[in-house]
């Protein structure tokens, strides 16, 4: 029996979809069977981030309205074995799906897969409620800025109210340099404010833009610091104990090494 | 005076952010907990009514900011004699 995990944040633009795509891919790379569900009905994007937009035939709406079986609506990832996408309908809106219907889909999928990751839309309305309906666990994604942190706390309150447990925190786009200069709240500040268990810190990584442009999740680029961070989070999700050190700036020598290895 | 300003160090923005977040998250959690607060309010009123006369309609509970922290304030306006 697999785990259903909702990936959420409250605020938009903090990296829910990027994190879902990368964690789904990372889990599949370490041998797990995974379905990633796009719950952002009407504004789907998980398909393009994963580079699967041209392969979508059916969506979760077709499953709900009995136009196709769930297994036929799953799109196989083109790069990793064991990874599937269930796309959202672009023609419908968020109120066209009921929480029980999402829950039924999640229940069916977890019986046959190790992980089901549900990419939640931004906001705290019906879209979020549908995304969270079938989830037993949550990943709350935040960036180190005031609006994202505040919204993460709000969404955490709602998840706790729904009985979702555990709720793990992913701190995305942290810049150790800015923390050192006093222009960004630190990892320990965020953890202290939100009072959540931290499952990983993803450093600001410009490679994310390029990987989204290409539709190839970052974790395929094994040298990128962001990819390594997502791989570690995926391993922690499977129960491996990997410590989370406070992120540091790269020193002079590692920068030189990077320069020689072409990994700037 | 302007020279002083030039040399005075501005507080780090991360510290300001943390302080502001502490306050705003505290207030948000209080507001989100509205049902429990109302219940507490009712229970407090029941106990207090045994000992004092007060105007229930004007009673209220709120969070008030005091410097860098919040205090929970329960207001039960006491009824004057006559």
Tab-separated table of C-alpha atoms in Angstrom:
chain	number	residue	atom	x	y	z
A	1	UNK	CA	0.000	0.000	0.000
A	2	UNK	CA	1.569	3.268	-1.124
A	3	UNK	CA	1.542	6.742	0.341
A	4	UNK	CA	-0.533	9.660	-0.925
A	5	UNK	CA	1.245	12.974	-0.373
A	6	UNK	CA	-0.216	16.370	-1.258
A	7	UNK	CA	2.312	18.995	-2.354
A	8	UNK	CA	1.002	22.394	-1.365
A	9	UNK	CA	1.966	25.914	-0.281
A	10	UNK	CA	-0.917	28.352	-0.166
A	11	UNK	CA	0.980	30.954	-2.151
A	12	UNK	CA	1.586	30.461	-5.861
A	13	UNK	CA	4.960	30.476	-7.540
A	14	UNK	CA	6.994	28.927	-4.739
A	15	UNK	CA	7.765	25.703	-6.606
A	16	UNK	CA	4.933	23.227	-5.999
A	17	UNK	CA	4.882	21.941	-9.554
A	18	UNK	CA	8.670	21.943	-9.905
A	19	UNK	CA	8.951	20.062	-6.622
A	20	UNK	CA	6.264	17.536	-7.571
A	21	UNK	CA	7.935	16.835	-10.933
A	22	UNK	CA	11.384	16.499	-9.383
A	23	UNK	CA	10.390	14.444	-6.365
A	24	UNK	CA	8.252	12.156	-8.512
A	25	UNK	CA	11.159	11.646	-10.906
A	26	UNK	CA	13.650	11.248	-8.044
A	27	UNK	CA	11.505	8.589	-6.356
A	28	UNK	CA	11.200	6.698	-9.643
A	29	UNK	CA	14.973	6.968	-10.164
A	30	UNK	CA	15.537	5.183	-6.873
A	31	UNK	CA	13.229	2.401	-7.957
A	32	UNK	CA	9.832	3.367	-6.573
A	33	UNK	CA	6.610	3.275	-8.549
A	34	UNK	CA	5.078	6.743	-8.640
A	35	UNK	CA	2.025	8.572	-9.946
A	36	UNK	CA	2.080	12.354	-9.985
A	37	UNK	CA	-1.374	13.925	-10.149
A	38	UNK	CA	-1.962	17.433	-11.427
A	39	UNK	CA	-4.819	18.758	-9.274
A	40	UNK	CA	-4.715	22.229	-10.810
A	41	UNK	CA	-7.856	21.837	-12.928
A	42	UNK	CA	-8.076	24.572	-15.580
A	43	UNK	CA	-4.473	25.704	-15.067
A	44	UNK	CA	-2.491	22.519	-15.490
A	45	UNK	CA	1.286	22.710	-15.799
A	46	UNK	CA	2.782	19.549	-14.396
A	47	UNK	CA	2.593	18.082	-17.923
A	48	UNK	CA	4.800	20.779	-19.477
A	49	UNK	CA	7.261	20.805	-16.585
A	50	UNK	CA	7.719	17.061	-17.112
A	51	UNK	CA	7.805	17.353	-20.895
A	52	UNK	CA	4.741	15.148	-21.339
A	53	UNK	CA	2.273	17.682	-22.759
A	54	UNK	CA	2.101	16.061	-26.186
A	55	UNK	CA	1.207	12.635	-24.787
A	56	UNK	CA	-1.934	13.475	-22.870
A	57	UNK	CA	-5.073	11.834	-24.166
A	58	UNK	CA	-7.243	11.549	-21.039
A	59	UNK	CA	-7.449	13.530	-17.810
A	60	UNK	CA	-8.764	12.920	-14.311
A	61	UNK	CA	-12.046	14.457	-15.475
A	62	UNK	CA	-12.464	11.672	-18.051
A	63	UNK	CA	-11.946	9.139	-15.271
A	64	UNK	CA	-14.453	10.850	-12.978
A	65	UNK	CA	-17.046	11.065	-15.743
A	66	UNK	CA	-16.456	7.421	-16.703
A	67	UNK	CA	-15.116	8.107	-20.170
A	68	UNK	CA	-12.018	6.057	-19.488
A	69	UNK	CA	-10.482	3.758	-16.933
A	70	UNK	CA	-7.989	5.174	-14.476
A	71	UNK	CA	-5.140	2.972	-15.689
A	72	UNK	CA	-5.643	4.161	-19.270
A	73	UNK	CA	-5.556	7.818	-18.263
A	74	UNK	CA	-2.059	7.497	-16.796
A	75	UNK	CA	0.691	8.863	-19.046
A	76	UNK	CA	4.023	7.028	-18.859
A	77	UNK	CA	7.053	9.226	-18.323
A	78	UNK	CA	9.428	9.092	-21.289
A	79	UNK	CA	12.648	9.011	-19.273
A	80	UNK	CA	12.129	6.980	-16.115
A	81	UNK	CA	10.538	3.592	-15.645
A	82	UNK	CA	7.803	3.475	-13.008
A	83	UNK	CA	6.708	7.109	-13.246
A	84	UNK	CA	3.218	8.096	-14.424
A	85	UNK	CA	1.295	11.340	-14.766
A	86	UNK	CA	-2.429	11.859	-14.302
A	87	UNK	CA	-3.184	15.159	-15.995
A	88	UNK	CA	-5.827	17.706	-15.066
A	89	UNK	CA	-8.517	18.846	-17.447
A	90	UNK	CA	-7.963	22.266	-19.024
A	91	UNK	CA	-11.619	22.559	-20.066
A	92	UNK	CA	-13.105	22.370	-16.610
A	93	UNK	CA	-12.787	24.391	-13.452
A	94	UNK	CA	-11.955	23.461	-9.919
A	95	UNK	CA	-15.532	23.137	-8.723
A	96	UNK	CA	-16.265	20.431	-11.297
A	97	UNK	CA	-14.465	17.914	-9.084
A	98	UNK	CA	-15.621	16.815	-5.635
A	99	UNK	CA	-13.247	15.856	-2.815
A	100	UNK	CA	-14.687	12.305	-2.679
A	101	UNK	CA	-13.926	11.810	-6.384
A	102	UNK	CA	-10.286	12.798	-5.887
A	103	UNK	CA	-10.136	10.606	-2.839
A	104	UNK	CA	-11.410	7.623	-4.839
A	105	UNK	CA	-8.714	8.162	-7.485
A	106	UNK	CA	-5.984	8.381	-4.835
A	107	UNK	CA	-7.230	5.269	-3.054
A	108	UNK	CA	-7.204	3.275	-6.264
A	109	UNK	CA	-3.705	4.472	-7.223
A	110	UNK	CA	-2.076	3.864	-3.864
A	111	UNK	CA	-3.060	0.226	-4.031
A	112	UNK	CA	-0.751	-0.304	-6.991
A	113	UNK	CA	1.990	2.337	-6.547
A	114	UNK	CA	4.536	3.202	-3.862
A	115	UNK	CA	3.913	6.948	-4.013
A	116	UNK	CA	1.115	9.188	-5.227
A	117	UNK	CA	2.121	12.867	-5.269
A	118	UNK	CA	-0.714	15.367	-5.693
A	119	UNK	CA	0.300	18.772	-7.048
A	120	UNK	CA	-2.103	21.214	-5.413
A	121	UNK	CA	-3.177	24.507	-6.957
A	122	UNK	CA	-2.382	27.722	-5.086
A	123	UNK	CA	-5.011	29.071	-2.727
A	124	UNK	CA	-7.066	27.625	0.103
A	125	UNK	CA	-10.318	27.071	-1.788
A	126	UNK	CA	-11.877	24.051	-3.469
A	127	UNK	CA	-8.837	23.247	-5.604
A	128	UNK	CA	-6.680	22.852	-2.531
A	129	UNK	CA	-9.400	20.935	-0.702
A	130	UNK	CA	-9.734	18.483	-3.605
A	131	UNK	CA	-5.967	18.024	-3.763
A	132	UNK	CA	-5.750	17.327	-0.032
A	133	UNK	CA	-8.854	15.104	0.130
A	134	UNK	CA	-7.125	11.822	-0.638
A	135	UNK	CA	-3.813	12.612	1.060
A	136	UNK	CA	-2.606	11.202	4.333
A	137	UNK	CA	0.629	13.212	4.320
A	138	UNK	CA	1.664	16.642	3.073
A	139	UNK	CA	4.708	18.444	1.822
A	140	UNK	CA	4.411	22.168	2.439
A	141	UNK	CA	6.667	24.089	0.070
A	142	UNK	CA	7.823	27.567	1.006
A	143	UNK	CA	10.443	30.050	-0.108
A	144	UNK	CA	12.268	32.276	2.392
A	145	UNK	CA	10.093	35.341	1.903
A	146	UNK	CA	7.433	36.788	4.157
A	147	UNK	CA	4.386	36.125	1.988
A	148	UNK	CA	5.290	32.514	1.244
A	149	UNK	CA	6.090	31.764	4.894
A	150	UNK	CA	2.887	33.362	6.124
A	151	UNK	CA	0.794	31.412	3.613
A	152	UNK	CA	2.634	28.198	4.495
A	153	UNK	CA	1.548	28.647	8.095
A	154	UNK	CA	-2.037	29.232	7.021
A	155	UNK	CA	-2.124	26.132	4.822
A	156	UNK	CA	-0.499	24.120	7.622
A	157	UNK	CA	-3.360	25.072	9.930
A	158	UNK	CA	-5.883	23.875	7.342
A	159	UNK	CA	-4.032	20.594	6.767
A	160	UNK	CA	-3.872	19.927	10.510
A	161	UNK	CA	-7.584	20.610	10.729
A	162	UNK	CA	-8.141	17.944	8.044
A	163	UNK	CA	-6.036	15.489	10.055
A	164	UNK	CA	-3.221	15.298	7.503
A	165	UNK	CA	-0.139	13.959	9.285
A	166	UNK	CA	2.843	14.171	9.032
A	167	UNK	CA	3.261	17.563	7.395
A	168	UNK	CA	6.840	18.029	6.220
A	169	UNK	CA	8.410	21.299	5.157
A	170	UNK	CA	10.475	21.879	2.015
A	171	UNK	CA	12.355	25.162	2.021
A	172	UNK	CA	12.865	26.096	-1.606
A	173	UNK	CA	15.142	28.628	-3.298
A	174	UNK	CA	17.337	29.398	-0.327
A	175	UNK	CA	20.387	31.509	-1.096
A	176	UNK	CA	23.111	30.948	1.542
A	177	UNK	CA	24.888	34.070	0.338
A	178	UNK	CA	21.855	36.254	0.989
A	179	UNK	CA	21.346	34.623	4.388
A	180	UNK	CA	24.956	35.419	5.294
A	181	UNK	CA	24.507	39.036	4.222
A	182	UNK	CA	21.405	39.305	6.369
A	183	UNK	CA	19.008	39.776	3.478
A	184	UNK	CA	17.161	36.479	3.722
A	185	UNK	CA	15.654	34.618	6.673
A	186	UNK	CA	17.647	31.490	7.465
A	187	UNK	CA	16.682	27.847	7.434
A	188	UNK	CA	16.448	27.744	11.231
A	189	UNK	CA	14.343	30.942	11.287
A	190	UNK	CA	11.796	29.402	8.905
A	191	UNK	CA	11.647	26.154	10.849
A	192	UNK	CA	11.215	28.090	14.098
A	193	UNK	CA	8.426	30.248	12.700
A	194	UNK	CA	6.429	27.438	11.107
A	195	UNK	CA	7.099	24.789	13.718
A	196	UNK	CA	7.144	22.022	11.088
A	197	UNK	CA	9.519	19.164	10.503
A	198	UNK	CA	11.988	20.127	7.775
A	199	UNK	CA	12.500	17.417	5.157
A	200	UNK	CA	14.847	19.327	2.889
A	201	UNK	CA	16.296	22.594	1.678
A	202	UNK	CA	16.607	23.271	-2.044
A	203	UNK	CA	19.147	25.960	-2.883
A	204	UNK	CA	18.377	28.663	-5.412
A	205	UNK	CA	19.462	27.026	-8.669
A	206	UNK	CA	19.310	28.787	-12.013
A	207	UNK	CA	19.311	25.433	-13.764
A	208	UNK	CA	15.641	25.093	-12.810
A	209	UNK	CA	14.666	27.581	-15.521
A	210	UNK	CA	16.629	25.727	-18.200
A	211	UNK	CA	15.225	22.379	-17.137
A	212	UNK	CA	11.670	23.727	-17.253
A	213	UNK	CA	12.369	25.230	-20.685
A	214	UNK	CA	13.353	21.776	-21.916
A	215	UNK	CA	10.677	19.852	-20.033
A	216	UNK	CA	13.343	17.703	-18.369
A	217	UNK	CA	13.094	17.695	-14.564
A	218	UNK	CA	16.217	19.007	-12.859
A	219	UNK	CA	17.025	15.714	-11.103
A	220	UNK	CA	18.197	14.282	-14.441
A	221	UNK	CA	21.105	16.756	-14.265
A	222	UNK	CA	22.948	15.037	-11.455
A	223	UNK	CA	25.566	17.749	-10.932
A	224	UNK	CA	23.122	20.512	-10.095
A	225	UNK	CA	22.813	21.386	-6.390
A	226	UNK	CA	19.030	21.603	-6.762
A	227	UNK	CA	18.909	18.074	-8.212
A	228	UNK	CA	20.995	16.715	-5.363
A	229	UNK	CA	18.705	18.390	-2.842
A	230	UNK	CA	15.616	16.813	-4.448
A	231	UNK	CA	17.307	13.389	-4.527
A	232	UNK	CA	17.997	13.663	-0.804
A	233	UNK	CA	14.381	14.648	-0.073
A	234	UNK	CA	13.149	11.670	-2.110
A	235	UNK	CA	15.377	9.343	-0.087
A	236	UNK	CA	14.087	10.850	3.154
A	237	UNK	CA	10.529	10.240	1.904
A	238	UNK	CA	11.373	6.563	1.584
A	239	UNK	CA	12.482	6.516	5.198
A	240	UNK	CA	16.248	6.894	4.795
A	241	UNK	CA	17.834	8.985	7.504
A	242	UNK	CA	19.939	11.651	5.880
A	243	UNK	CA	20.877	14.624	8.052
A	244	UNK	CA	19.922	18.120	6.874
A	245	UNK	CA	22.864	20.434	7.404
A	246	UNK	CA	22.439	24.215	7.299
A	247	UNK	CA	23.174	25.123	3.658
A	248	UNK	CA	26.478	26.849	3.141
A	249	UNK	CA	27.864	29.015	0.451
A	250	UNK	CA	30.329	27.348	-1.796
A	251	UNK	CA	33.879	28.106	-0.797
A	252	UNK	CA	36.620	29.400	-3.042
A	253	UNK	CA	37.958	25.920	-3.796
A	254	UNK	CA	34.684	24.274	-4.680
A	255	UNK	CA	33.989	27.175	-7.019
A	256	UNK	CA	37.307	26.567	-8.751
A	257	UNK	CA	36.601	22.846	-8.953
A	258	UNK	CA	33.204	23.597	-10.442
A	259	UNK	CA	34.796	25.896	-12.958
A	260	UNK	CA	37.168	23.153	-14.109
A	261	UNK	CA	34.410	20.582	-14.330
A	262	UNK	CA	32.232	22.964	-16.305
A	263	UNK	CA	29.576	22.948	-13.597
A	264	UNK	CA	29.206	26.619	-12.927
B	1	UNK	CA	23.177	64.708	11.183
B	2	UNK	CA	23.273	63.348	7.670
B	3	UNK	CA	26.745	62.022	8.346
B	4	UNK	CA	25.362	60.090	11.291
B	5	UNK	CA	22.759	58.590	9.013
B	6	UNK	CA	25.413	57.638	6.543
B	7	UNK	CA	27.377	55.674	9.094
B	8	UNK	CA	24.494	54.239	11.074
B	9	UNK	CA	23.964	50.618	10.064
B	10	UNK	CA	20.530	49.759	8.858
B	11	UNK	CA	19.062	46.734	10.666
B	12	UNK	CA	19.397	43.598	8.523
B	13	UNK	CA	16.254	42.999	6.522
B	14	UNK	CA	16.184	39.316	7.502
B	15	UNK	CA	15.796	40.273	11.168
B	16	UNK	CA	12.987	42.662	10.294
B	17	UNK	CA	11.270	39.932	8.254
B	18	UNK	CA	11.506	37.450	11.106
B	19	UNK	CA	10.077	39.906	13.616
B	20	UNK	CA	7.194	40.888	11.314
B	21	UNK	CA	6.444	37.253	10.532
B	22	UNK	CA	6.279	36.348	14.214
B	23	UNK	CA	3.592	38.947	14.756
B	24	UNK	CA	1.580	38.306	11.620
B	25	UNK	CA	1.598	34.513	12.082
B	26	UNK	CA	0.501	34.882	15.712
B	27	UNK	CA	-2.417	37.071	14.643
B	28	UNK	CA	-3.323	34.696	11.773
B	29	UNK	CA	-3.355	31.681	14.086
B	30	UNK	CA	-5.558	33.546	16.547
B	31	UNK	CA	-8.009	34.498	13.800
B	32	UNK	CA	-8.043	30.975	12.376
B	33	UNK	CA	-8.847	29.673	15.825
B	34	UNK	CA	-11.952	31.827	16.091
B	35	UNK	CA	-14.272	29.001	17.135
B	36	UNK	CA	-12.148	28.009	20.099
B	37	UNK	CA	-11.758	31.629	21.156
B	38	UNK	CA	-15.539	32.083	21.132
B	39	UNK	CA	-15.941	28.971	23.245
B	40	UNK	CA	-13.315	30.196	25.728
B	41	UNK	CA	-15.122	33.524	25.820
B	42	UNK	CA	-18.413	31.849	26.699
B	43	UNK	CA	-16.826	29.699	29.396
B	44	UNK	CA	-15.032	32.675	30.945
B	45	UNK	CA	-18.278	34.628	30.965
B	46	UNK	CA	-20.098	31.806	32.779
B	47	UNK	CA	-17.501	31.755	35.546
B	48	UNK	CA	-17.240	35.527	35.878
B	49	UNK	CA	-21.029	35.948	35.972
B	50	UNK	CA	-21.056	34.134	39.312
B	51	UNK	CA	-19.051	36.933	40.897
B	52	UNK	CA	-19.622	40.092	38.875
B	53	UNK	CA	-22.292	41.971	37.002
B	54	UNK	CA	-21.119	42.850	33.546
B	55	UNK	CA	-22.586	43.735	30.185
B	56	UNK	CA	-22.257	40.568	28.133
B	57	UNK	CA	-23.058	42.314	24.863
B	58	UNK	CA	-19.988	44.532	25.226
B	59	UNK	CA	-17.632	41.761	26.346
B	60	UNK	CA	-14.932	40.708	23.912
B	61	UNK	CA	-11.655	38.864	23.515
B	62	UNK	CA	-8.819	39.985	21.325
B	63	UNK	CA	-5.099	39.935	20.731
B	64	UNK	CA	-3.386	43.220	21.477
B	65	UNK	CA	0.095	44.071	20.329
B	66	UNK	CA	2.462	45.180	23.053
B	67	UNK	CA	5.846	46.055	21.652
B	68	UNK	CA	7.184	42.927	20.037
B	69	UNK	CA	4.643	40.501	21.400
B	70	UNK	CA	0.948	39.907	21.757
B	71	UNK	CA	-1.202	39.635	24.863
B	72	UNK	CA	-4.583	37.964	25.022
B	73	UNK	CA	-7.078	40.510	26.314
B	74	UNK	CA	-10.495	39.644	27.724
B	75	UNK	CA	-12.775	42.646	28.225
B	76	UNK	CA	-15.800	42.259	30.506
B	77	UNK	CA	-17.115	45.787	31.132
B	78	UNK	CA	-18.168	46.055	34.795
B	79	UNK	CA	-21.651	47.422	35.437
B	80	UNK	CA	-21.828	50.564	37.544
B	81	UNK	CA	-24.309	50.603	40.436
B	82	UNK	CA	-27.485	52.593	39.810
